[in-house]
XYZ file of C-alpha atoms in Angstrom:
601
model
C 37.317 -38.455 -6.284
C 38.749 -38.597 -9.741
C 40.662 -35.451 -10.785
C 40.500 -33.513 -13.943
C 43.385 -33.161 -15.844
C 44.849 -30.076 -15.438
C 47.753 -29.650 -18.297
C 45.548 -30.780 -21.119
C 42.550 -28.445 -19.036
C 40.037 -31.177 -20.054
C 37.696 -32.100 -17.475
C 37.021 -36.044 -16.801
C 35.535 -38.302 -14.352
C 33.455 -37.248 -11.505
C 33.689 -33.566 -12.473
C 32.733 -34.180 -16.241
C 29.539 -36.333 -15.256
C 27.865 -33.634 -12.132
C 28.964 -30.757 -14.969
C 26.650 -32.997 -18.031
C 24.346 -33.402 -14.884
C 24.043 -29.902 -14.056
C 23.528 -28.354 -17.804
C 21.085 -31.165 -18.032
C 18.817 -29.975 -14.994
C 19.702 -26.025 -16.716
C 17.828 -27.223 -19.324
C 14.870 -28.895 -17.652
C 14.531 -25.554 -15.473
C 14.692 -23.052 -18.610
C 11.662 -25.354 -19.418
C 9.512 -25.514 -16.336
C 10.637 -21.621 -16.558
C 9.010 -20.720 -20.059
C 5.942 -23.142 -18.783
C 5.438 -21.061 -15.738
C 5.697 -17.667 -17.515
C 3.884 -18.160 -20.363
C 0.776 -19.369 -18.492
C 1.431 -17.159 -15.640
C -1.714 -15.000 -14.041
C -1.988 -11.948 -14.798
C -2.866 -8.840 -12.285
C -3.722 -5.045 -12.855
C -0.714 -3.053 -13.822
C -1.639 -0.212 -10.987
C -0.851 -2.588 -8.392
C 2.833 -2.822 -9.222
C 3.262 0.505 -8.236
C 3.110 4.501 -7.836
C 1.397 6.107 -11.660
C 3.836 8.366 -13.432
C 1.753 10.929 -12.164
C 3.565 11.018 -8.793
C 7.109 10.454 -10.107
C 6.294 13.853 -12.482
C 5.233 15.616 -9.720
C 7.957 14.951 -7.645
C 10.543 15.725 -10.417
C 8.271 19.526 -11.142
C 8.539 19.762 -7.426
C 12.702 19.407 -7.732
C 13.231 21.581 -10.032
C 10.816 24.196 -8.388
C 13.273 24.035 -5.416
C 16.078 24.119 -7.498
C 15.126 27.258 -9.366
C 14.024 29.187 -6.009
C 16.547 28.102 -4.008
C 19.517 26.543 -6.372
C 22.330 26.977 -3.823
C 20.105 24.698 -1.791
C 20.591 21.958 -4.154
C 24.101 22.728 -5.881
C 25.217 22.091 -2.496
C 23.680 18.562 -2.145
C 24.742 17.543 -5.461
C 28.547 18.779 -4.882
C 28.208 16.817 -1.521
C 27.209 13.684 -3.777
C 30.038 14.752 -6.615
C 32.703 15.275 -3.466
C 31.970 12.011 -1.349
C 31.604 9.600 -4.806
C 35.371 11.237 -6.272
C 36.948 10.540 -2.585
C 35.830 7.243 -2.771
C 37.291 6.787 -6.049
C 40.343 8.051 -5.041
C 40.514 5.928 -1.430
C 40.022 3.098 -3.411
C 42.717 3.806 -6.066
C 44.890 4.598 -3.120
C 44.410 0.826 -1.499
C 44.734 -0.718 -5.199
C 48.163 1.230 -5.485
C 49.689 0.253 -2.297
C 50.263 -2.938 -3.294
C 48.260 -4.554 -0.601
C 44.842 -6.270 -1.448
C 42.766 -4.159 1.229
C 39.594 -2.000 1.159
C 39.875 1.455 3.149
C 38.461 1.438 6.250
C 35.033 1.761 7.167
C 34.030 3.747 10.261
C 30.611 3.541 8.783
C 27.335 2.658 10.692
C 26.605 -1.287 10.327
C 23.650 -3.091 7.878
C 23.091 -6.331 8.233
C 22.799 -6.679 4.635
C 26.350 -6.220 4.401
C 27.499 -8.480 7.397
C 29.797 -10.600 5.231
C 34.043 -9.661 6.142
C 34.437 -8.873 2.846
C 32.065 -5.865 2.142
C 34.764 -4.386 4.802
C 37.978 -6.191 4.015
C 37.963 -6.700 0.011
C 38.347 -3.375 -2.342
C 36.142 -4.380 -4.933
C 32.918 -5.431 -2.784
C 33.798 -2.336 -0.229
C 34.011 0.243 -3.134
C 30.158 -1.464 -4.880
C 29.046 -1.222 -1.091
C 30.238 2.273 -0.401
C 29.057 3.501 -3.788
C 25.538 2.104 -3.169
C 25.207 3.706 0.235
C 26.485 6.630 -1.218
C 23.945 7.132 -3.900
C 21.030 6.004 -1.355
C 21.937 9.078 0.676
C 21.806 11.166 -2.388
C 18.156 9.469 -3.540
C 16.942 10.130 0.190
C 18.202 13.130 0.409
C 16.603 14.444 -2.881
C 13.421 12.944 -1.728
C 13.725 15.297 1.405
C 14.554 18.349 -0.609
C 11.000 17.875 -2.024
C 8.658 20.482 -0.786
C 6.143 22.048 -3.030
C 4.529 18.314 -2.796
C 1.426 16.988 -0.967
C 2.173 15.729 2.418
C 0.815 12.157 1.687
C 2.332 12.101 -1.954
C 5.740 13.158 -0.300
C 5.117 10.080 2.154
C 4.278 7.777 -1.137
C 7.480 9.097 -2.579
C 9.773 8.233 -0.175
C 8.047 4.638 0.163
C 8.742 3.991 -3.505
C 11.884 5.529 -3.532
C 13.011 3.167 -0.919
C 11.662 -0.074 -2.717
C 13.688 1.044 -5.474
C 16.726 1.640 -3.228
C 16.487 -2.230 -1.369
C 15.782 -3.709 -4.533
C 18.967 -2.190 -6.278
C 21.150 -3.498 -3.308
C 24.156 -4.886 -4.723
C 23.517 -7.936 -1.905
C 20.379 -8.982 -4.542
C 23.192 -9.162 -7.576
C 25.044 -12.467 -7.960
C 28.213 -10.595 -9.305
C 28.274 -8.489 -5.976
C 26.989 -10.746 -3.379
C 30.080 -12.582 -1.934
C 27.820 -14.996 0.079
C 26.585 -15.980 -3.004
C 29.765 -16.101 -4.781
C 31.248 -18.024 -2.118
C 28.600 -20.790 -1.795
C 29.003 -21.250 -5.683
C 32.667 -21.899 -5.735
C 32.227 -24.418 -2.596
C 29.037 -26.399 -4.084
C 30.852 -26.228 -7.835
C 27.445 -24.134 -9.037
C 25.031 -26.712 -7.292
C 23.485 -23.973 -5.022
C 22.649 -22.196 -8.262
C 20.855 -24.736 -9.806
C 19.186 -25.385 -6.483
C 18.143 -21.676 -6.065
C 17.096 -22.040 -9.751
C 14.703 -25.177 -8.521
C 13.390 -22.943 -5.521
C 12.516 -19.531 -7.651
C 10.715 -21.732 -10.419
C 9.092 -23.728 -6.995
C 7.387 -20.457 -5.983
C 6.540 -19.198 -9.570
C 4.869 -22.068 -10.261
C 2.727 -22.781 -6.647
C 1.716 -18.859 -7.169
C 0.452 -19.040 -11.067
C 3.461 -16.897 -12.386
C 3.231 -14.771 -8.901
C 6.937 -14.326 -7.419
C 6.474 -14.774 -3.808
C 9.069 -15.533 -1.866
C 8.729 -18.955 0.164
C 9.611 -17.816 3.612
C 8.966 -21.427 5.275
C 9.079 -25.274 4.202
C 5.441 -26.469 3.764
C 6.592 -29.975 4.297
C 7.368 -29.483 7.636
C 4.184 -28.644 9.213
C 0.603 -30.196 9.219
C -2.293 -29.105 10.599
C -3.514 -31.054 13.460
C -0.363 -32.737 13.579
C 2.435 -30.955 14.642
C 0.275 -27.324 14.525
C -3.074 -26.273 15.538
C -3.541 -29.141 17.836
C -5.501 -28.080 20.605
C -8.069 -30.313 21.245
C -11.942 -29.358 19.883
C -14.480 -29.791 17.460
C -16.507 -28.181 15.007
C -20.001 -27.948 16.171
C -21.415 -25.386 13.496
C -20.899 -25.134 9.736
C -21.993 -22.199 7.123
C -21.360 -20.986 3.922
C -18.789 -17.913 6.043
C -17.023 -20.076 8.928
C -16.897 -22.830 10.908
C -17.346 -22.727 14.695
C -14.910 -24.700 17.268
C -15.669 -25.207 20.662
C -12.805 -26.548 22.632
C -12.585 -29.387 24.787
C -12.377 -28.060 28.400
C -8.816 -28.907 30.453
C -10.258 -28.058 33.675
C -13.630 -29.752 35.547
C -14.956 -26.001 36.180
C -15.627 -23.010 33.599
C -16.501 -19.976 33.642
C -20.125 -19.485 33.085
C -20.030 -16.901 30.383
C -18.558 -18.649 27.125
C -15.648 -16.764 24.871
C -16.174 -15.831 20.942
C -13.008 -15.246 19.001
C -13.113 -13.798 16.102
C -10.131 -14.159 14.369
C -8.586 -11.831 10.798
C -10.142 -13.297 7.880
C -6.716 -12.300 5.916
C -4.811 -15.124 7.482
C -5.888 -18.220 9.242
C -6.791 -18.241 12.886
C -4.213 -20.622 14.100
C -1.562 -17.681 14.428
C -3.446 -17.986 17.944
C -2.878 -21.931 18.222
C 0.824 -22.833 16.753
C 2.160 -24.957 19.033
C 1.406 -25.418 22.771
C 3.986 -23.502 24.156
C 2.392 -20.376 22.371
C -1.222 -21.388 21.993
C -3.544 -18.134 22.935
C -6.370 -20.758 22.540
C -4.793 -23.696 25.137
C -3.751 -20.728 27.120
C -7.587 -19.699 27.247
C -9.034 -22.865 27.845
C -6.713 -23.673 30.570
C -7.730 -21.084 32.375
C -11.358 -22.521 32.778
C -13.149 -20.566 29.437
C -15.524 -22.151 26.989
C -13.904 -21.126 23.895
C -15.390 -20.587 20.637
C -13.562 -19.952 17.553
C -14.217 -19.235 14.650
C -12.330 -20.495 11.256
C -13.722 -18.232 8.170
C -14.021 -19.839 4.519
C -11.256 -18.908 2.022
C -13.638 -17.464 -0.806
C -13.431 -18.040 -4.250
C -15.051 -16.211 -7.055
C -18.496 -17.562 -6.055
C -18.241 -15.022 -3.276
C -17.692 -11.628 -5.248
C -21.170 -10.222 -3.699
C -20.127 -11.295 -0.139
C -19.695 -7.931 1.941
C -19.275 -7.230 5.387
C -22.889 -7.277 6.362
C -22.651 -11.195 5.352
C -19.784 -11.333 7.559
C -21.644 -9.878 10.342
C -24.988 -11.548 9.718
C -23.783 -15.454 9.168
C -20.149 -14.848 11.170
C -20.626 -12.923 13.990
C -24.397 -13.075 14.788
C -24.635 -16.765 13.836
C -21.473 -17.101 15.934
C -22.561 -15.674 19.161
C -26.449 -17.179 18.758
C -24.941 -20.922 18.494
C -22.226 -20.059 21.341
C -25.389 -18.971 23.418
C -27.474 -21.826 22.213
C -24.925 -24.417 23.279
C -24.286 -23.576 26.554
C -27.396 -21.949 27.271
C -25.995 -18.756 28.505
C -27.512 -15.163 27.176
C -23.974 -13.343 26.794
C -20.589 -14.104 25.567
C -17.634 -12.293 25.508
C -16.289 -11.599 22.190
C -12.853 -11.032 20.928
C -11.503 -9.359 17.790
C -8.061 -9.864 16.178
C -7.171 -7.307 13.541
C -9.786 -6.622 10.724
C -12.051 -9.380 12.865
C -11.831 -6.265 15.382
C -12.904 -3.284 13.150
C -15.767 -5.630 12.103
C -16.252 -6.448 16.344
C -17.410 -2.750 16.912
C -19.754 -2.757 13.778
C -21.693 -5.763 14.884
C -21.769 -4.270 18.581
C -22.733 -0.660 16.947
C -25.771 -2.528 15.207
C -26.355 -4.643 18.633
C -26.865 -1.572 20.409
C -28.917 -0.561 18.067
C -31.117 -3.332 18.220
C -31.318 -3.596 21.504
C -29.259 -7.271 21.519
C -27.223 -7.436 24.558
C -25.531 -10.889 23.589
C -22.284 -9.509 24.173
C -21.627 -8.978 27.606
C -17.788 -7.722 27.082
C -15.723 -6.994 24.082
C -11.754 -7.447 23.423
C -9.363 -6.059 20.867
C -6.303 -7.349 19.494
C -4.226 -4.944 16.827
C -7.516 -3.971 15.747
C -8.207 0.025 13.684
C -11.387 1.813 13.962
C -10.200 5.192 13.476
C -8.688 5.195 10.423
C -7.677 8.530 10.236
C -3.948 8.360 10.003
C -2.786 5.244 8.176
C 0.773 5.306 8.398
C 3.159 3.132 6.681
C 0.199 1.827 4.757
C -0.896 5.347 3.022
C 1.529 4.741 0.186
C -1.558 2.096 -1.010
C -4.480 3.608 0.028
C -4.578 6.526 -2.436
C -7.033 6.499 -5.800
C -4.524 5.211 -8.152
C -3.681 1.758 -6.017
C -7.702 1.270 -4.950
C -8.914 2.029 -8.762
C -6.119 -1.081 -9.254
C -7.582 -3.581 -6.244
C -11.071 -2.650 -7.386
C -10.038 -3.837 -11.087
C -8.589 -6.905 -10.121
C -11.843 -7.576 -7.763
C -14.045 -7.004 -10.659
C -11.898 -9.205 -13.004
C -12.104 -12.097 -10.395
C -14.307 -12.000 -8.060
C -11.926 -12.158 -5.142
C -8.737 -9.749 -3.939
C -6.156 -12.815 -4.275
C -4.125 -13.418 -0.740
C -0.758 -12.876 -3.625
C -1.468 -9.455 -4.112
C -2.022 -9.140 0.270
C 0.499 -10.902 0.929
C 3.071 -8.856 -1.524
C 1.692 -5.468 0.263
C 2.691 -6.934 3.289
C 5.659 -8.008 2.598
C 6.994 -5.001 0.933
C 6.480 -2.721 4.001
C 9.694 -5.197 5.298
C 11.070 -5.628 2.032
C 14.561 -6.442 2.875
C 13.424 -8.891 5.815
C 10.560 -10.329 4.227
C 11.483 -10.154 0.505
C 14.883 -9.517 -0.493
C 16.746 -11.683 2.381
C 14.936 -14.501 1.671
C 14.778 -14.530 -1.972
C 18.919 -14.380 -1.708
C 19.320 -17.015 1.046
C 16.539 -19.298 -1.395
C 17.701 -18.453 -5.038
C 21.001 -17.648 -4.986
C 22.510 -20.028 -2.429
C 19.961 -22.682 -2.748
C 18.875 -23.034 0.738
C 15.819 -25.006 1.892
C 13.453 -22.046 3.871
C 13.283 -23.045 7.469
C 10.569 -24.721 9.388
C 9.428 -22.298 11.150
C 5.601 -21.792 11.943
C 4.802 -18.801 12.281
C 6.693 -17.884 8.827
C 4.693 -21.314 7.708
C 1.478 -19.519 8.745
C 2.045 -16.173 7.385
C 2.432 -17.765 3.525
C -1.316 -19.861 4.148
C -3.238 -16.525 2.618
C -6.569 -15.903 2.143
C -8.940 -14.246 -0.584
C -10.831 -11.311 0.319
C -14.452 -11.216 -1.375
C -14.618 -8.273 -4.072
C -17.380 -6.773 -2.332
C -15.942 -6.852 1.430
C -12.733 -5.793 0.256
C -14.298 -2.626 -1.456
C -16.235 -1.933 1.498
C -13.400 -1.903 3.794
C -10.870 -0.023 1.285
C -13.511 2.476 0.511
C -15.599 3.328 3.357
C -13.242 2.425 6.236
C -9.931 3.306 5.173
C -10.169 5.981 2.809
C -12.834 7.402 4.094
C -12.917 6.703 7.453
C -16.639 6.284 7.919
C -16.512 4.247 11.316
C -15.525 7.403 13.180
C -16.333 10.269 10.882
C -20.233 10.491 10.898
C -20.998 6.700 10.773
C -20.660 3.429 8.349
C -23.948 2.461 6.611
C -24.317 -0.891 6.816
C -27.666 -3.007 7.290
C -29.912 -0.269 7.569
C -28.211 1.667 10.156
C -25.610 4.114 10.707
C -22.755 2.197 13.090
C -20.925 4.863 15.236
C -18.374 4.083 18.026
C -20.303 5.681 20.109
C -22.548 2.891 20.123
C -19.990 0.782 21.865
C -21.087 0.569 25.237
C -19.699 -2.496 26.511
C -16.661 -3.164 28.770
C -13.698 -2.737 26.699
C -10.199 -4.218 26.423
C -7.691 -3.018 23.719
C -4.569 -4.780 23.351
C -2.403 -2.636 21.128
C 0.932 -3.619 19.481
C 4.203 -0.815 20.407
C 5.769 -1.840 17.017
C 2.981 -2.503 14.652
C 3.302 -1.360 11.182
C -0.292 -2.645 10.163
C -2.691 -1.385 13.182
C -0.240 1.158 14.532
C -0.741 1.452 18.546
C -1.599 5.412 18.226
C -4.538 4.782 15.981
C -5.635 1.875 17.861
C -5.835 4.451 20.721
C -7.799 6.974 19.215
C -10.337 4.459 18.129
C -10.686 3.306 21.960
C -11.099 6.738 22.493
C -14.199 7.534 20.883
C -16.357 4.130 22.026
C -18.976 5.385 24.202
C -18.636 2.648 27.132
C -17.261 4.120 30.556
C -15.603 0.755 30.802
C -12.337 0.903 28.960
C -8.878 -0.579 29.449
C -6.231 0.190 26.930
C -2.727 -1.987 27.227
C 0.347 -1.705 24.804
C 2.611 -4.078 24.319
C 5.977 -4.521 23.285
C 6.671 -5.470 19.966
C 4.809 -5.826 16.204
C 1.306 -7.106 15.213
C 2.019 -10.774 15.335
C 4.670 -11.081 18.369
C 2.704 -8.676 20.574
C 0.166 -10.681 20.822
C 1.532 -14.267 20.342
C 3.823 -13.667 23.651
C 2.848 -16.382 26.391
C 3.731 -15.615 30.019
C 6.440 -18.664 29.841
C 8.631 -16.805 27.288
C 8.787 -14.189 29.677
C 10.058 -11.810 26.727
C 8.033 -8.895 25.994
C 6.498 -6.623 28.616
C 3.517 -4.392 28.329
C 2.339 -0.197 29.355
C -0.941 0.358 31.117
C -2.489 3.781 31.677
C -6.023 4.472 33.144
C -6.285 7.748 31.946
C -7.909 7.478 28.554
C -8.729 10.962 27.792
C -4.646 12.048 27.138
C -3.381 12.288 23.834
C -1.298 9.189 22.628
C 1.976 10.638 23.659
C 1.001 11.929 27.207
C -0.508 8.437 27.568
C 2.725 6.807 26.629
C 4.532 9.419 28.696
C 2.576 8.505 31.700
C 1.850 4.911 31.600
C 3.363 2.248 34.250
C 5.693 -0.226 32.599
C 5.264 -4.170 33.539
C 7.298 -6.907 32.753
C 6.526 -9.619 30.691
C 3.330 -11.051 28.848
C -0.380 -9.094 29.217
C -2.300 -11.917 28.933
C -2.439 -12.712 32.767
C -3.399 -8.984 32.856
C -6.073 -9.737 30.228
C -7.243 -12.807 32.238
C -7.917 -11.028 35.479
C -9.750 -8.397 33.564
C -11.512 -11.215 31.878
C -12.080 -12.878 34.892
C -14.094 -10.676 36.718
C -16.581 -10.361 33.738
C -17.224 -14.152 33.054
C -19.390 -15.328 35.979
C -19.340 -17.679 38.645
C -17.816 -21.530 37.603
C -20.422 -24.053 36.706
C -19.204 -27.876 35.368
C -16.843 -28.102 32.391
C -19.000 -28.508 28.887
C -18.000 -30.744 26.314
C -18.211 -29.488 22.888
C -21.815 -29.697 21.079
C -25.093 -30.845 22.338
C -28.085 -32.842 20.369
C -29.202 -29.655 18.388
C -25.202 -28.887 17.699
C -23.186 -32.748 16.795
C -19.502 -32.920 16.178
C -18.780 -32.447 12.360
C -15.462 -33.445 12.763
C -12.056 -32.193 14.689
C -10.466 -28.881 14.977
C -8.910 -27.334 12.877
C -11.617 -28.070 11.231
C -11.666 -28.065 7.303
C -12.031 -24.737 5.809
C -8.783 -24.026 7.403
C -7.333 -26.876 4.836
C -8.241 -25.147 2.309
C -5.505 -23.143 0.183
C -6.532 -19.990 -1.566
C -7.114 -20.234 -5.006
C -7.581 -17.025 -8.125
């Protein structure tokens, strides 16, 4: 390499030309920058966050407590005053010595901070300690808070932490020494390459920032994800219907309906072989339906959930029967696909339609009672803001989902990323499920209202009934046999809730099963991984806790569990079936198409 001349301190060569290169690519990114930003979608304001209304509250609510009890509150804020001057002063002290040394830190571990230096240089140990520092303080007021509404206390501290994480000196170039460090080694090329990736994601989400948590490029589908053999043997406006080519020469007589979350796509259950719920299935000796919903667009505003039920689920089921000439299936329900399982068998009952011979639930709510870490966006203020954007376009855009999501993780699903992508350049990883979890959906404007409104607010399902179709759908019109599979972990169907819905169907036929870990792993967790194990408990009528208290621990996955449970409810074996029949011919191969399909405001 040549070398730049360093008495004169002009720069020449190889150095001079990548430095002309670089400012040249500055410039072609300020560019595709102003592009993106000037035409960049727009979104209601209430969706960015908490009115002023709460933040006043909270501050009337301080000084309350500060007036009627100000010792109370002196003493926190001397605690603050005390442990901020130490550090000053412990810092001073190691500058003084003479030695280039940060004071040491008996402090509990973050892995935000798990660079040496946050621990072993003065200057990133005293911006560390100080930010922890004033955290605890934040917190700590937040706690001191309470003349305040339970649930606006809860939406206080939620906010208060997203302020906190994003304020993390780790998300600052000047005090991230990762960062820092990968700029001096690349001579600034990581910047410019972190500059390429944040304009990247701007610009594939209309002005959105969403952080790219996978490489697209590395995955296809039917390629190297969602492979499992099958075909598509029914097509509607809502979904598309896969039947899966048997593995075995027998089947079960009594066919399997999934029903997978019409947030996401359905091939979280069919990644890659070693993980595949649906191989898993069909190797087992199941005729497997599934179905893959349509990502709506604006055409679909007046789509609710009785079209859901009506050309999904019933149309689903009918063809299932129709094609292997069976009267029952059994159905299965992943999520929000599950909430919307016990409607349609609510309104079965009530017809009299006993087409579903067994019912199973992934993850899935019914009593929505006690929403938990998702409260914080289920009061007025953040629904008046969904229902706005709905109106405006027709659809609830997977961006604004998939940024609710993410922020109940922020710093593992947000902030890590964006530093690892945009500040140090890196390429995300190929990695499938992450790959999966950024291929949103839309939710129709009139679906989403109905399931924000009536289900979650107001908890229709299991407070007096849901109107829907002309009836009144209670859980108490679930009479099937039941299986709930129910996540240990899960911050989006938490495991208690899960429960309590369980509790209230009216079939004397129940199973309930936790597993270990979160809404995704929990259920994605093959026997071969042999990784997470799972609680059982046939006594249904204790309260969650006494349940968990009680219940018989087993190692590893529950789907063998599932599959003997299954088992004895799907009939005697009759010869394998191959997918369609005259009345039902291929359309083409799984996945299908309307799983292609990226969603679009």
């Amino acid at each position: 390499m040549t070398t730049s001349d360093t008495t004169s301190g002009a720069v020449t060569g190889e150095n001079l030309d990548k430095l002309n290169s670089n400012l040249r690519k500055v410039e072609e990114l300020t560019q595709r920058l102003t592009q993106v930003m000037t035409h960049r979608s727009t979104h209601n304001a209430a969706l960015d966050g908490p009115n002023q209304e709460l933040f006043g509250k909270a501050a009337s609510a301080y000084w309350h407590e500060a007036l009627r009890d100000p010792a109370k509150v002196l003493e926190h804020q001397l605690q603050f005053w005390s442990k901020s001057v130490t550090h000053f002063v412990e810092a001073q002290q190691a500058l003084a010595s003479g030695k280039l040394k940060a004071p040491d830190d008996p402090g509990p571990k973050d892995r935000r901070f798990a660079n040496p230096l946050w621990d072993t240089h003065p200057y990133f140990n005293y911006v560390k300690q100080q930010y922890l520092i004033n955290a605890d303080a934040v917190m700590q007021a937040v706690d001191d808070v309470t003349d305040l509404d339970p649930k606006e206390k809860q939406r206080l501290g939620y906010f208060s932490r997203q302020i906190l994480d994003m304020m993390s000196p780790t998300n600052f170039l000047a005090t991230n020494p990762d960062a820092l460090e990968k700029a001096v080694e690349t001579e600034g090329q990581s910047l410019i390459d972190g500059l390429e990736n944040l304009i990247g994601d701007l610009e594939a989400n209309n002005g959105e920032l969403i952080v790219r948590l996978a490489d697209e490029t590395a995955f296809e589908l039917g390629q190297n994800i969602a492979t499992t053999p099958g075909k598509v043997v029914y097509r509607n406006r809502m979904m598309e219907l896969i039947q899966y080519t048997p593995t075995t020469d027998k089947v079960h007589k009594t066919p399997i309906v999934l029903f997978p979350p019409w947030i996401n796509k359905f091939y979280i259950l069919d990644l890659k072989q070693q993980n595949s719920l649906v191989k898993w299935i069909v190797d087992q000796g199941y005729t497997l339906f599934v179905v893959s919903w349509v990502n709506p667009d604006g055409a679909y505003a007046d789509v609710g959930l009785e079209d859901y039920i009506e050309d999904g689920y019933l149309t689903a089921i009918n063809e299932a029967k129709a094609i292997t000439a069976e009267k029952q299936v059994n159905a299965i329900g992943y999520c929000i696909a599950g909430t919307t399982l016990a409607l349609t068998l609510s309104l079965l009952k009530q017809r009299k339609d006993k087409s579903v011979k067994s019912a199973t639930f992934f993850t899935a709510l019914t009593d929505f009672g006690d929403q938990g870490e998702f409260s914080p966006f289920l009061t007025d203020d953040f629904i008046d803001g969904i229902e706005a954007e709905c109106a405006d376009k027709g659809i609830l855009p997977s961006v604004i989902m998939a940024r609710t999501f993410t922020f109940l993780r922020a710093n593992d699903l947000v902030y890590t990323p964006a530093i690892k992508s945009y500040m140090m350049g890196q390429t995300p990883p190929a990695f499938d499920l992450l790959y999966w979890n950024g291929d949103g959906a839309n939710l129709p404007e009139k679906m989403a209202m109905q399931y924000l409104r009536g289900l979650c607010q107001r908890n229709e399902l299991a407070d007096g009934g849901f109107e829907l179709m002309g009836h009144k759908l209670t859980l108490s019109d679930l009479d099937v046999p039941v299986c709930a599979i129910a996540c240990e972990t899960d911050h989006i169907a938490p495991w208690v809730n899960c429960y309590r819905g369980v509790q209230q169907f009216g079939s004397k036929d129940r199973t309930f099963i936790k597993t270990q870990s979160g809404h995704i792993a929990g259920i994605v967790n093959p026997p071969s991984k042999n990784k997470y194990g799972h609680y059982t408990n046939d006594d249904l009528t204790l309260d969650p806790d006494a349940w968990s208290e009680t219940a018989e621990f087993h190692e590893g996955s529950w789907w063998p569990r599932w599959g003997a449970w299954l088992k004895n409810r799907a009939g005697a074996k009759v010869d394998a079936r191959i997918p369609g029949d005259s009345a039902h011919p291929v359309l083409c191969d799984a996945p299908g198409t309307y799983v292609t399909v990226k969603a679009k405001t």
